[in-house]
Structure formats: C-alpha cells, structure tokens
C-alpha cells in the first residue's frame, strides 16, 4: 500500500470514529479567546512534518476549539447539517479537485448541477420554468438578486452604465429579516439608509400594509423601489412573510421580488408544507440552503431565478481565454454569480438526494418538526415556560417564567440569559437566542441530522436542572 492509501484508511477511521462518538464531545467549545492561536507556532514549518504529528496536534490543539455542529444536541442558530453521503462526496470532490468555472472545465460538474437543481426545484414544487445554480451561501445569492434587480431596472428605464448612479434605489425587507440583506445592500452601494425595514405583524411576518406605505413614501420622494425581500422562515422565529400580498404589491409597482427561504425553503419537499410557497410564482428569485436543513454539508445554497437572461446580463463577462465552442449549448456557471472559480458542489447534493431518496428526506424533516412539537408540548405542561412565537417548523422560541418573577421583565431577561449560559457552558446542549418585543427569547432548533426524541428529554432535564439553580 502506498503511504497515501494507508493515511487515507487511517483518516477514514478518524472520520467514522468522530461521527460515531460525537456525543462524547461538549457541543460548544468553551476555550478562551487566543487559546488555540497561542498554541500554534508563529511561523510555518521549514521541514516537512509527518501526518502523525499533524494528527496529534489536531487532537490536542484543534479539537478542543471545535464547536460540534453535527452533535445531535446542537440546537442553536439554524443547523448546518451534514450526513454520511455528503461527507463521502466531499472526499471525492477534494480528490478530483475540479475548478468548475465553465462547462469545459468539467462538463459533468455543470450538467450534474443543472440536473440536481431541477430535481430539487421539482421536489419543492417551484415553477418548472425556473432555473437554478448552486451558490456558496444565501448571502451571495441575495447579493446576486439585488445586483440583478438593479441591472434590470437600469436597462429598462435609463441608459445602462450612464444614468445609473443618479438613480436612488430603495430595498424593502422586514425588521425580522436576516442581516445578510443589509450586507448585500451595503455591498451593492444602494446605501444602508435606503434599506426599509418594514414593520411586522404580531406573528413576526412582514406587514403588506406597512410595505405599501413605505413604497408610496419613496415614490413620492423620487426614490425608485428596487427590490423586496420576503422571507420564508425568518432567522429569529421562522416566520413566513405573506407572499401573495407582497407579490401583488411588487407586481403593481414593478419591483423585483426575492425570496429568502435560506432555512425553511427545503421544507416545501413535504406535501403538508407546500403552503409555504403559496404565492411563490410572483418571485423573480429564490434561495434555499441544502447546507442548513437538507443534510448537505456546508456550503451548498440553491439559488433559483425566473429569468436566467437577467442574471446572465448582470454577471456575464467574456474574455477571450474563457470562450469555448460549447458556449451556446451549455451552462457556464461562472456567469451565474460573483466568483469565477467554483467548487464541485453538485456532487454532494447528488449523493445526498440519491442516498436518502425523497421519501427519507421527507421522513427526516417530518421527524424534526414533530420533535419541536413534542418539546413545546412538554415545556408547556410545567406552566413555567412561555412560548413566544408560532412554531412553523422545527424551532421553538421560549423563555422560562418562574412564578416569583413572572411580571418583572428585566428580571426575566436576566434570568433567561443566565439559564441559557448555564446550559451552553455545560457542554450538553447548545442553544441560541433572539429578542422578541424586548423579551430575551431562547431558541431551540431540532434540525441536526441525528437528533432524536432522546435530545428532547435531555434538553428538558437540562432546562429543569439549570432553572433550579436559580
Ligand atoms: C433567513 C436567513 N437568510 C440568510 C441566512 C444566511 O445564510 P448563509 O450563511 O448561507 O449566507 C440565514 C442564516 O442563518 C438565514 O437564517
């Protein structure tokens, strides 16, 4: 056996052991800032080092600084869940090492990407005329949407490249929208002061009335409404913005509608969740992340557009050295986004979709949703907890509300901060928080690939134990 083959077998065991024994690690790394950095030598090695030494340091230095996203008790943020087929595909991707910028640089990568994007589109029930591309993140996809919207608006109205800079644009989202929207607006040069964070209703969904009012105000002030970003599954509470009403407003005012379904969009593969896409046909672009809740390890973000030409017009660039004979017949994905170079991300999604099959993916998502429901039912039985937002998917937003401080908002906030800190420091589970109407809100997501009922009971016990500490 060559040395590499031996090492590969050794690492295969390392990976399998890690995945099998992940529950032995504390979910959240509790190392102090600079703890890892200070253990690493200030200069790179001059001489070659053995894999054995590297792996020793991996165990001793690196692993204590890892937060274990694949731990089933990872209930924080949204998951970035992975799976065995995805890990296997990543290994092949690394070995092939293809840079998939144009069709010719790996025809299979481009054509597989086209096909798996169609599979996913159809499984979710998006319009069949839409076309998809894999981006690194939803953040990039949203930036692409805003840039495309602007390009289209300038082409339609004003001479491109000339008067564009004199047009003032505004972008609309809700107060619950993910920070990546503000970042995209900033990068695109629209001006963060032109991002209208529209009020939400009592369910934390964007209010169409407030949206219309903001648009009318801008039109009155000579500002062009460019793009509305509606969210399916907001980061704080997984709220669902009302697409049909928002879509109608966008249609009337000729505004680009981008849907940020980064987390929850994949739930549309469930027949009983199809309603979340009600009104989606109004949209110009849509993003959802298989790297969050579809068992495909980071990064894999599925971006769909209604009008491929608008996207290409925005990003296409044709230097002589990248022209090929096949250009008219194939997708050159370098023109579908910001970066020229692209990883072969379609492979892991293909492995995942095939290894699970739609039925098992549906079963897993359903299980996750049921776990959240079970957790919610159980915490409410005690009368000591308050659910603070509707449960649409597998996220429960709640706080502990002990009788002695139940009417003291400041004390409740402080109490819940401490409660969550205690749990996270225990290493037995990892939760994150948001603020809803000024209330410190603990978020528990049940979306890790191997999360089971056991984690619900564990978390309930942990909450009780930590709450009893005061
Ligand atoms: C609703 C929503 N949109 C966008 C994002 C950003 O996703 P990404 O990390 O893929 O850019 C997140 C991340 O959690 C999110 O919850």
Short mmCIF file of C-alpha atoms and ligand atoms in Angstrom, two decimals:
data_model
loop_
_atom_site.label_atom_id
_atom_site.label_comp_id
_atom_site.label_asym_id
_atom_site.label_seq_id
_atom_site.Cartn_x
_atom_site.Cartn_y
_atom_site.Cartn_z
CA UNK A 1 0.00 0.00 0.00
CA UNK A 2 1.26 3.45 -0.79
CA UNK A 3 1.70 5.77 2.15
CA UNK A 4 -1.20 7.91 0.96
CA UNK A 5 -3.53 4.90 0.82
CA UNK A 6 -2.56 3.98 4.37
CA UNK A 7 -3.17 7.52 5.53
CA UNK A 8 -6.49 7.62 3.78
CA UNK A 9 -7.59 4.47 5.61
CA UNK A 10 -6.37 5.95 8.85
CA UNK A 11 -8.34 9.13 8.25
CA UNK A 12 -11.40 7.17 7.17
CA UNK A 13 -11.30 5.60 10.62
CA UNK A 14 -10.78 9.00 12.22
CA UNK A 15 -13.84 10.39 10.45
CA UNK A 16 -16.00 7.36 11.22
CA UNK A 17 -14.91 7.40 14.89
CA UNK A 18 -15.62 11.12 15.13
CA UNK A 19 -19.08 10.77 13.68
CA UNK A 20 -19.89 7.71 15.80
CA UNK A 21 -18.64 9.24 19.05
CA UNK A 22 -19.60 12.84 18.55
CA UNK A 23 -21.82 12.86 21.61
CA UNK A 24 -18.76 12.47 23.79
CA UNK A 25 -17.64 15.99 22.92
CA UNK A 26 -19.03 19.14 24.56
CA UNK A 27 -21.32 20.67 21.91
CA UNK A 28 -19.97 24.18 22.36
CA UNK A 29 -16.25 24.81 22.57
CA UNK A 30 -15.52 26.73 25.73
CA UNK A 31 -11.93 27.74 25.00
CA UNK A 32 -10.86 31.27 25.88
CA UNK A 33 -10.03 33.71 23.07
CA UNK A 34 -6.49 33.17 21.67
CA UNK A 35 -6.18 29.80 23.41
CA UNK A 36 -5.76 27.99 20.08
CA UNK A 37 -3.79 30.75 18.38
CA UNK A 38 -1.18 30.88 21.13
CA UNK A 39 -0.51 27.16 20.84
CA UNK A 40 0.34 27.45 17.17
CA UNK A 41 3.90 28.34 16.15
CA UNK A 42 4.34 31.88 14.78
CA UNK A 43 5.97 30.71 11.54
CA UNK A 44 5.24 27.89 9.14
CA UNK A 45 7.45 24.78 9.34
CA UNK A 46 10.56 24.76 7.19
CA UNK A 47 10.83 20.98 7.11
CA UNK A 48 8.10 18.52 6.21
CA UNK A 49 6.11 17.16 9.14
CA UNK A 50 4.57 13.73 9.46
CA UNK A 51 0.83 13.17 9.30
CA UNK A 52 1.18 11.54 12.69
CA UNK A 53 2.37 14.83 14.21
CA UNK A 54 -0.27 16.83 12.44
CA UNK A 55 -2.99 14.49 13.68
CA UNK A 56 -1.60 14.64 17.20
CA UNK A 57 -1.96 18.44 17.15
CA UNK A 58 -5.35 18.09 15.55
CA UNK A 59 -6.49 16.13 18.60
CA UNK A 60 -4.68 18.20 21.20
CA UNK A 61 -4.91 21.74 19.84
CA UNK A 62 -7.66 21.92 17.25
CA UNK A 63 -10.41 19.63 18.55
CA UNK A 64 -10.85 21.48 21.88
CA UNK A 65 -11.61 24.57 19.81
CA UNK A 66 -14.29 22.93 17.70
CA UNK A 67 -17.99 23.56 18.25
CA UNK A 68 -19.67 20.38 17.12
CA UNK A 69 -22.33 21.36 14.62
CA UNK A 70 -23.09 17.71 13.90
CA UNK A 71 -23.75 16.92 17.58
CA UNK A 72 -27.42 15.96 17.93
CA UNK A 73 -27.76 18.39 20.87
CA UNK A 74 -26.76 21.31 18.64
CA UNK A 75 -29.98 23.33 18.92
CA UNK A 76 -28.50 26.78 18.26
CA UNK A 77 -28.95 29.20 15.32
CA UNK A 78 -30.09 27.05 12.43
CA UNK A 79 -28.27 23.78 11.84
CA UNK A 80 -25.70 23.27 9.10
CA UNK A 81 -26.46 19.60 9.00
CA UNK A 82 -24.32 17.08 7.17
CA UNK A 83 -24.66 13.38 6.51
CA UNK A 84 -22.65 10.33 5.61
CA UNK A 85 -23.30 10.54 1.84
CA UNK A 86 -22.36 14.21 1.89
CA UNK A 87 -19.06 13.51 3.66
CA UNK A 88 -18.23 10.74 1.20
CA UNK A 89 -18.95 13.01 -1.75
CA UNK A 90 -16.75 15.76 -0.29
CA UNK A 91 -13.88 13.31 -0.20
CA UNK A 92 -14.29 12.62 -3.90
CA UNK A 93 -14.69 16.32 -4.64
CA UNK A 94 -11.40 17.02 -2.92
CA UNK A 95 -9.67 14.20 -4.78
CA UNK A 96 -10.94 15.33 -8.17
CA UNK A 97 -10.13 18.92 -7.26
CA UNK A 98 -12.00 20.32 -10.23
CA UNK A 99 -12.46 24.04 -10.62
CA UNK A 100 -15.85 24.19 -12.26
CA UNK A 101 -15.88 27.72 -13.66
CA UNK A 102 -17.09 26.82 -17.17
CA UNK A 103 -18.69 23.78 -18.73
CA UNK A 104 -15.45 22.71 -20.40
CA UNK A 105 -13.51 22.66 -17.13
CA UNK A 106 -15.67 19.69 -16.10
CA UNK A 107 -18.77 19.07 -18.22
CA UNK A 108 -20.11 16.58 -15.66
CA UNK A 109 -20.00 19.18 -12.91
CA UNK A 110 -22.02 21.68 -14.94
CA UNK A 111 -24.54 19.14 -16.17
CA UNK A 112 -24.95 17.46 -12.80
CA UNK A 113 -25.53 20.87 -11.24
CA UNK A 114 -28.22 21.63 -13.79
CA UNK A 115 -29.91 18.29 -13.15
CA UNK A 116 -29.83 18.32 -9.34
CA UNK A 117 -31.11 21.88 -9.29
CA UNK A 118 -34.05 20.66 -11.38
CA UNK A 119 -34.63 17.71 -9.04
CA UNK A 120 -34.69 19.97 -6.01
CA UNK A 121 -36.84 22.60 -7.73
CA UNK A 122 -39.43 19.96 -8.65
CA UNK A 123 -39.32 18.29 -5.26
CA UNK A 124 -40.10 21.63 -3.61
CA UNK A 125 -42.71 22.49 -6.22
CA UNK A 126 -41.14 25.69 -7.53
CA UNK A 127 -42.27 26.75 -11.02
CA UNK A 128 -40.75 24.37 -13.57
CA UNK A 129 -39.57 27.18 -15.82
CA UNK A 130 -37.19 28.47 -13.13
CA UNK A 131 -33.51 27.62 -13.38
CA UNK A 132 -31.11 27.06 -10.57
CA UNK A 133 -27.46 27.45 -9.70
CA UNK A 134 -25.54 26.42 -6.60
CA UNK A 135 -24.05 29.37 -4.75
CA UNK A 136 -21.79 29.23 -1.72
CA UNK A 137 -24.27 30.92 0.61
CA UNK A 138 -27.65 32.56 0.75
CA UNK A 139 -25.80 35.82 1.42
CA UNK A 140 -24.16 35.63 -2.01
CA UNK A 141 -27.43 34.62 -3.66
CA UNK A 142 -29.22 37.62 -2.16
CA UNK A 143 -26.44 39.93 -3.31
CA UNK A 144 -26.83 38.45 -6.81
CA UNK A 145 -30.58 39.11 -6.65
CA UNK A 146 -30.13 42.76 -5.69
CA UNK A 147 -27.46 43.34 -8.33
CA UNK A 148 -29.62 41.68 -10.98
CA UNK A 149 -32.64 43.72 -9.95
CA UNK A 150 -30.62 46.90 -10.29
CA UNK A 151 -29.20 45.90 -13.66
CA UNK A 152 -32.67 45.14 -14.92
CA UNK A 153 -34.11 48.38 -13.57
CA UNK A 154 -31.36 50.42 -15.21
CA UNK A 155 -31.71 48.62 -18.54
CA UNK A 156 -35.40 49.12 -18.61
CA UNK A 157 -35.54 52.74 -17.64
CA UNK A 158 -32.33 54.51 -18.12
CA UNK A 159 -29.40 54.08 -20.45
CA UNK A 160 -27.18 51.41 -18.88
CA UNK A 161 -23.86 52.50 -17.42
CA UNK A 162 -24.75 56.15 -17.70
CA UNK A 163 -27.51 57.49 -15.59
CA UNK A 164 -27.45 54.58 -13.15
CA UNK A 165 -25.53 56.38 -10.49
CA UNK A 166 -28.05 59.19 -10.35
CA UNK A 167 -30.96 56.87 -9.61
CA UNK A 168 -31.71 56.43 -5.95
CA UNK A 169 -33.00 52.96 -5.18
CA UNK A 170 -34.67 51.55 -2.09
CA UNK A 171 -34.81 47.93 -0.94
CA UNK A 172 -37.51 46.58 1.39
CA UNK A 173 -37.49 43.81 3.93
CA UNK A 174 -38.94 43.32 7.40
CA UNK A 175 -37.45 44.12 10.78
CA UNK A 176 -37.03 40.33 11.20
CA UNK A 177 -35.00 39.86 8.02
CA UNK A 178 -31.55 38.28 8.17
CA UNK A 179 -28.54 40.58 8.38
CA UNK A 180 -27.27 39.30 5.01
CA UNK A 181 -29.84 41.55 3.33
CA UNK A 182 -28.40 44.67 4.94
CA UNK A 183 -24.93 43.48 3.99
CA UNK A 184 -25.96 42.94 0.36
CA UNK A 185 -27.50 46.41 0.20
CA UNK A 186 -24.29 47.83 1.63
CA UNK A 187 -22.02 45.95 -0.79
CA UNK A 188 -24.22 46.81 -3.78
CA UNK A 189 -23.78 50.50 -2.96
CA UNK A 190 -27.51 51.09 -2.63
CA UNK A 191 -26.86 52.70 0.75
CA UNK A 192 -27.93 51.17 4.03
CA UNK A 193 -30.07 54.27 4.59
CA UNK A 194 -32.15 53.10 1.59
CA UNK A 195 -32.97 49.78 3.22
CA UNK A 196 -36.51 49.99 4.53
CA UNK A 197 -37.05 47.62 7.42
CA UNK A 198 -40.79 47.33 7.34
CA UNK A 199 -42.81 46.53 10.48
CA UNK A 200 -44.08 43.04 11.14
CA UNK A 201 -47.41 41.84 12.46
CA UNK A 202 -47.94 40.06 15.78
CA UNK A 203 -46.70 36.82 14.18
CA UNK A 204 -43.39 38.47 13.14
CA UNK A 205 -44.28 38.37 9.44
CA UNK A 206 -43.83 41.39 7.18
CA UNK A 207 -46.89 43.63 7.09
CA UNK A 208 -48.04 44.25 3.48
CA UNK A 209 -49.78 47.45 4.58
CA UNK A 210 -46.54 48.83 6.03
CA UNK A 211 -44.71 47.71 2.88
CA UNK A 212 -47.09 49.51 0.57
CA UNK A 213 -46.85 52.65 2.72
CA UNK A 214 -43.05 52.60 2.58
CA UNK A 215 -43.11 52.17 -1.20
CA UNK A 216 -45.57 55.01 -1.67
CA UNK A 217 -43.41 57.28 0.52
CA UNK A 218 -40.33 56.52 -1.57
CA UNK A 219 -42.12 57.09 -4.85
CA UNK A 220 -43.34 60.43 -3.54
CA UNK A 221 -39.74 61.34 -2.66
CA UNK A 222 -38.39 60.37 -6.09
CA UNK A 223 -36.72 57.16 -4.86
CA UNK A 224 -37.15 54.08 -7.03
CA UNK A 225 -38.36 50.94 -5.22
CA UNK A 226 -35.94 48.29 -6.48
CA UNK A 227 -36.40 45.04 -4.63
CA UNK A 228 -38.47 43.48 -1.88
CA UNK A 229 -37.01 40.62 0.10
CA UNK A 230 -39.63 38.35 1.59
CA UNK A 231 -38.58 35.62 3.97
CA UNK A 232 -39.92 32.13 4.37
CA UNK A 233 -38.60 31.12 7.78
CA UNK A 234 -37.06 34.18 9.42
CA UNK A 235 -33.94 33.64 11.48
CA UNK A 236 -35.48 34.71 14.77
CA UNK A 237 -38.74 32.77 14.72
CA UNK A 238 -39.16 31.09 11.25
CA UNK A 239 -41.99 33.49 10.43
CA UNK A 240 -43.41 33.32 6.93
CA UNK A 241 -43.98 36.60 5.12
CA UNK A 242 -47.30 36.70 3.20
CA UNK A 243 -46.12 36.11 -0.37
CA UNK A 244 -49.41 36.58 -2.25
CA UNK A 245 -49.98 40.09 -0.86
CA UNK A 246 -46.31 41.06 -1.13
CA UNK A 247 -46.16 39.62 -4.65
CA UNK A 248 -49.18 41.62 -5.74
CA UNK A 249 -47.62 44.85 -4.43
CA UNK A 250 -44.40 44.04 -6.30
CA UNK A 251 -46.30 43.31 -9.48
CA UNK A 252 -48.24 46.56 -9.31
CA UNK A 253 -45.11 48.64 -8.78
CA UNK A 254 -42.83 46.56 -11.00
CA UNK A 255 -40.47 45.69 -8.15
CA UNK A 256 -38.12 42.69 -8.07
CA UNK A 257 -39.24 40.11 -5.51
CA UNK A 258 -36.52 37.98 -3.95
CA UNK A 259 -37.45 35.24 -1.52
CA UNK A 260 -35.03 34.38 1.23
CA UNK A 261 -36.02 30.85 2.21
CA UNK A 262 -32.46 30.04 3.28
CA UNK A 263 -33.52 27.80 6.11
CA UNK A 264 -37.11 26.74 5.71
CA UNK A 265 -37.50 26.59 1.92
CA UNK A 266 -36.47 22.94 1.79
CA UNK A 267 -39.49 22.09 3.96
CA UNK A 268 -41.54 22.52 0.77
CA UNK A 269 -40.49 18.97 -0.17
CA UNK A 270 -43.18 17.92 2.33
CA UNK A 271 -46.68 17.77 0.84
CA UNK A 272 -48.11 19.15 4.09
CA UNK A 273 -45.77 22.17 3.93
CA UNK A 274 -46.40 23.16 0.31
CA UNK A 275 -48.47 26.10 1.54
CA UNK A 276 -45.25 27.94 2.49
CA UNK A 277 -44.68 28.51 -1.23
CA UNK A 278 -48.15 29.86 -1.83
CA UNK A 279 -47.60 32.95 -3.99
CA UNK A 280 -44.04 32.00 -4.97
CA UNK A 281 -44.81 32.47 -8.66
CA UNK A 282 -44.69 36.24 -8.08
CA UNK A 283 -40.99 35.98 -7.22
CA UNK A 284 -38.10 36.79 -9.52
CA UNK A 285 -35.55 34.89 -7.44
CA UNK A 286 -35.49 32.44 -4.57
CA UNK A 287 -32.82 30.94 -2.35
CA UNK A 288 -32.80 27.96 -0.03
CA UNK A 289 -29.87 26.21 1.61
CA UNK A 290 -29.47 22.44 1.44
CA UNK A 291 -26.48 23.18 3.71
CA UNK A 292 -28.81 24.17 6.50
CA UNK A 293 -31.59 21.60 6.66
CA UNK A 294 -31.05 19.09 3.86
CA UNK A 295 -28.08 17.06 5.10
CA UNK A 296 -25.60 18.50 2.62
CA UNK A 297 -22.54 19.81 4.36
CA UNK A 298 -21.68 23.48 4.11
CA UNK A 299 -21.54 25.03 1.51
CA UNK A 300 -24.45 24.44 -0.82
CA UNK A 301 -27.02 27.15 -1.42
CA UNK A 302 -29.66 26.66 -4.12
CA UNK A 303 -30.47 29.87 -5.98
CA UNK A 304 -33.35 29.91 -8.48
CA UNK A 305 -34.30 32.59 -10.95
CA UNK A 306 -37.32 33.19 -13.12
CA UNK A 307 -35.37 34.92 -15.87
CA UNK A 308 -31.97 33.42 -16.50
CA UNK A 309 -31.10 36.11 -19.03
CA UNK A 310 -31.41 38.88 -16.44
CA UNK A 311 -28.93 37.03 -14.23
CA UNK A 312 -26.50 36.42 -17.09
CA UNK A 313 -26.68 40.01 -18.29
CA UNK A 314 -25.59 41.07 -14.82
CA UNK A 315 -22.67 38.71 -14.35
CA UNK A 316 -21.55 37.63 -17.81
CA UNK A 317 -18.08 38.54 -18.85
CA UNK A 318 -16.43 37.05 -21.89
CA UNK A 319 -12.65 37.31 -22.01
CA UNK A 320 -11.08 35.62 -24.99
CA UNK A 321 -9.37 32.91 -22.93
CA UNK A 322 -12.67 31.67 -21.49
CA UNK A 323 -14.56 31.34 -24.81
CA UNK A 324 -15.35 27.79 -25.91
CA UNK A 325 -17.21 26.20 -28.81
CA UNK A 326 -19.89 24.86 -26.48
CA UNK A 327 -20.90 28.24 -25.04
CA UNK A 328 -24.24 28.42 -26.85
CA UNK A 329 -25.41 24.99 -25.69
CA UNK A 330 -24.34 24.74 -22.09
CA UNK A 331 -24.45 26.49 -18.74
CA UNK A 332 -21.23 28.25 -17.84
CA UNK A 333 -21.92 28.82 -14.19
CA UNK A 334 -19.19 31.42 -13.81
CA UNK A 335 -21.78 33.77 -15.36
CA UNK A 336 -24.45 32.90 -12.79
CA UNK A 337 -22.83 34.55 -9.80
CA UNK A 338 -19.99 36.62 -8.44
CA UNK A 339 -16.94 34.34 -8.38
CA UNK A 340 -15.21 32.92 -11.43
CA UNK A 341 -13.87 29.84 -9.67
CA UNK A 342 -16.40 27.35 -8.39
CA UNK A 343 -16.28 24.19 -6.31
CA UNK A 344 -17.94 20.99 -7.50
CA UNK A 345 -20.80 21.35 -5.01
CA UNK A 346 -23.39 19.47 -7.04
CA UNK A 347 -21.71 16.16 -6.28
CA UNK A 348 -22.53 16.13 -2.57
CA UNK A 349 -26.10 17.20 -3.20
CA UNK A 350 -26.43 14.40 -5.76
CA UNK A 351 -25.05 11.88 -3.25
CA UNK A 352 -27.48 13.11 -0.61
CA UNK A 353 -30.57 13.19 -2.81
CA UNK A 354 -29.84 9.71 -4.14
CA UNK A 355 -28.76 8.12 -0.88
CA UNK A 356 -31.82 9.29 1.02
CA UNK A 357 -34.39 9.49 -1.75
CA UNK A 358 -37.24 11.94 -1.43
CA UNK A 359 -39.16 9.67 0.95
CA UNK A 360 -36.42 9.54 3.56
CA UNK A 361 -35.69 13.24 3.30
CA UNK A 362 -39.36 13.90 3.93
CA UNK A 363 -39.37 11.47 6.85
CA UNK A 364 -36.38 13.21 8.45
CA UNK A 365 -37.83 16.71 8.13
CA UNK A 366 -41.16 15.49 9.45
CA UNK A 367 -39.42 13.92 12.44
CA UNK A 368 -37.63 17.19 13.18
CA UNK A 369 -40.90 19.11 13.07
CA UNK A 370 -42.51 16.56 15.40
CA UNK A 371 -39.62 16.83 17.87
CA UNK A 372 -40.16 20.58 18.10
CA UNK A 373 -43.84 19.99 18.72
CA UNK A 374 -43.09 17.44 21.42
CA UNK A 375 -40.67 19.83 23.11
CA UNK A 376 -43.23 22.63 23.00
CA UNK A 377 -45.96 20.44 24.49
CA UNK A 378 -43.67 19.23 27.27
CA UNK A 379 -42.40 22.64 28.36
CA UNK A 380 -45.93 23.99 28.47
CA UNK A 381 -47.04 21.19 30.78
CA UNK A 382 -45.00 22.73 33.58
CA UNK A 383 -46.71 26.14 33.37
CA UNK A 384 -43.29 27.68 33.94
CA UNK A 385 -42.44 28.30 30.31
CA UNK A 386 -43.86 30.65 27.75
CA UNK A 387 -43.81 30.02 24.01
CA UNK A 388 -43.06 33.35 22.36
CA UNK A 389 -43.66 32.71 18.66
CA UNK A 390 -45.71 30.39 16.47
CA UNK A 391 -43.97 27.09 15.67
CA UNK A 392 -44.00 26.69 11.90
CA UNK A 393 -41.21 24.16 11.52
CA UNK A 394 -38.68 22.79 13.99
CA UNK A 395 -37.80 25.89 16.00
CA UNK A 396 -39.28 26.66 19.40
CA UNK A 397 -38.90 30.19 20.79
CA UNK A 398 -39.49 30.25 24.52
CA UNK A 399 -38.49 31.60 27.89
CA UNK A 400 -38.56 30.34 31.42
CA UNK A 401 -41.03 32.30 33.51
CA UNK A 402 -40.80 31.30 37.15
CA UNK A 403 -43.69 32.41 39.34
CA UNK A 404 -41.68 34.71 41.62
CA UNK A 405 -40.53 36.99 38.78
CA UNK A 406 -43.21 36.36 36.18
CA UNK A 407 -44.23 40.02 35.89
CA UNK A 408 -40.77 41.54 36.08
CA UNK A 409 -39.48 41.84 32.51
CA UNK A 410 -35.98 42.92 33.48
CA UNK A 411 -35.59 40.06 35.93
CA UNK A 412 -37.00 37.60 33.38
CA UNK A 413 -34.49 38.72 30.78
CA UNK A 414 -31.58 38.39 33.19
CA UNK A 415 -32.83 35.02 34.39
CA UNK A 416 -33.08 33.63 30.85
CA UNK A 417 -29.65 34.93 29.87
CA UNK A 418 -28.19 33.04 32.82
CA UNK A 419 -30.25 29.95 32.14
CA UNK A 420 -29.02 29.72 28.58
CA UNK A 421 -25.43 30.43 29.55
CA UNK A 422 -25.52 27.64 32.11
CA UNK A 423 -26.80 25.17 29.54
CA UNK A 424 -24.27 26.17 26.92
CA UNK A 425 -21.39 26.05 29.37
CA UNK A 426 -22.42 22.55 30.46
CA UNK A 427 -21.42 21.30 27.00
CA UNK A 428 -24.51 19.08 26.99
CA UNK A 429 -26.51 21.21 24.57
CA UNK A 430 -26.10 24.41 22.61
CA UNK A 431 -28.90 26.96 22.37
CA UNK A 432 -29.00 30.47 20.95
CA UNK A 433 -31.29 33.41 21.49
CA UNK A 434 -33.11 36.32 19.94
CA UNK A 435 -35.12 39.24 21.32
CA UNK A 436 -38.84 39.41 20.62
CA UNK A 437 -40.70 42.55 21.67
CA UNK A 438 -37.92 43.23 24.14
CA UNK A 439 -38.13 39.74 25.63
CA UNK A 440 -34.97 37.66 25.80
CA UNK A 441 -36.02 34.58 23.89
CA UNK A 442 -34.29 31.21 23.89
CA UNK A 443 -34.35 29.39 20.58
CA UNK A 444 -34.20 25.59 20.38
CA UNK A 445 -33.94 24.08 16.90
CA UNK A 446 -34.36 20.35 16.35
CA UNK A 447 -32.68 20.01 12.99
CA UNK A 448 -29.41 18.21 13.43
CA UNK A 449 -29.22 15.13 11.20
CA UNK A 450 -29.24 12.63 14.07
CA UNK A 451 -31.38 14.47 16.57
CA UNK A 452 -33.95 12.18 18.17
CA UNK A 453 -36.53 12.14 20.92
CA UNK A 454 -33.71 11.49 23.36
CA UNK A 455 -32.42 15.04 22.82
CA UNK A 456 -35.85 16.44 23.65
CA UNK A 457 -35.89 14.63 27.00
CA UNK A 458 -32.25 15.55 27.64
CA UNK A 459 -32.92 19.21 26.95
CA UNK A 460 -36.00 19.22 29.18
CA UNK A 461 -33.99 17.69 32.01
CA UNK A 462 -31.15 20.12 31.46
CA UNK A 463 -33.52 23.08 31.50
CA UNK A 464 -35.04 21.91 34.75
CA UNK A 465 -31.67 21.31 36.35
CA UNK A 466 -30.33 24.70 35.19
CA UNK A 467 -33.51 26.58 36.12
CA UNK A 468 -33.47 25.05 39.62
CA UNK A 469 -30.02 26.58 40.12
CA UNK A 470 -31.74 29.97 40.29
C1 LIG B 1 -33.27 33.57 6.80
C2 LIG B 1 -31.80 33.53 6.55
N1 LIG B 1 -31.30 34.09 5.45
C3 LIG B 1 -29.98 34.09 5.17
C4 LIG B 1 -29.09 33.47 6.01
C5 LIG B 1 -27.63 33.48 5.66
O1 LIG B 1 -27.28 32.22 5.16
P1 LIG B 1 -25.82 31.96 4.59
O2 LIG B 1 -24.96 31.65 5.75
O3 LIG B 1 -25.99 30.80 3.65
O4 LIG B 1 -25.39 33.20 3.88
C6 LIG B 1 -29.55 32.87 7.19
C7 LIG B 1 -28.63 32.22 8.12
O5 LIG B 1 -28.97 31.65 9.10
C8 LIG B 1 -30.94 32.89 7.46
O6 LIG B 1 -31.43 32.35 8.58
#
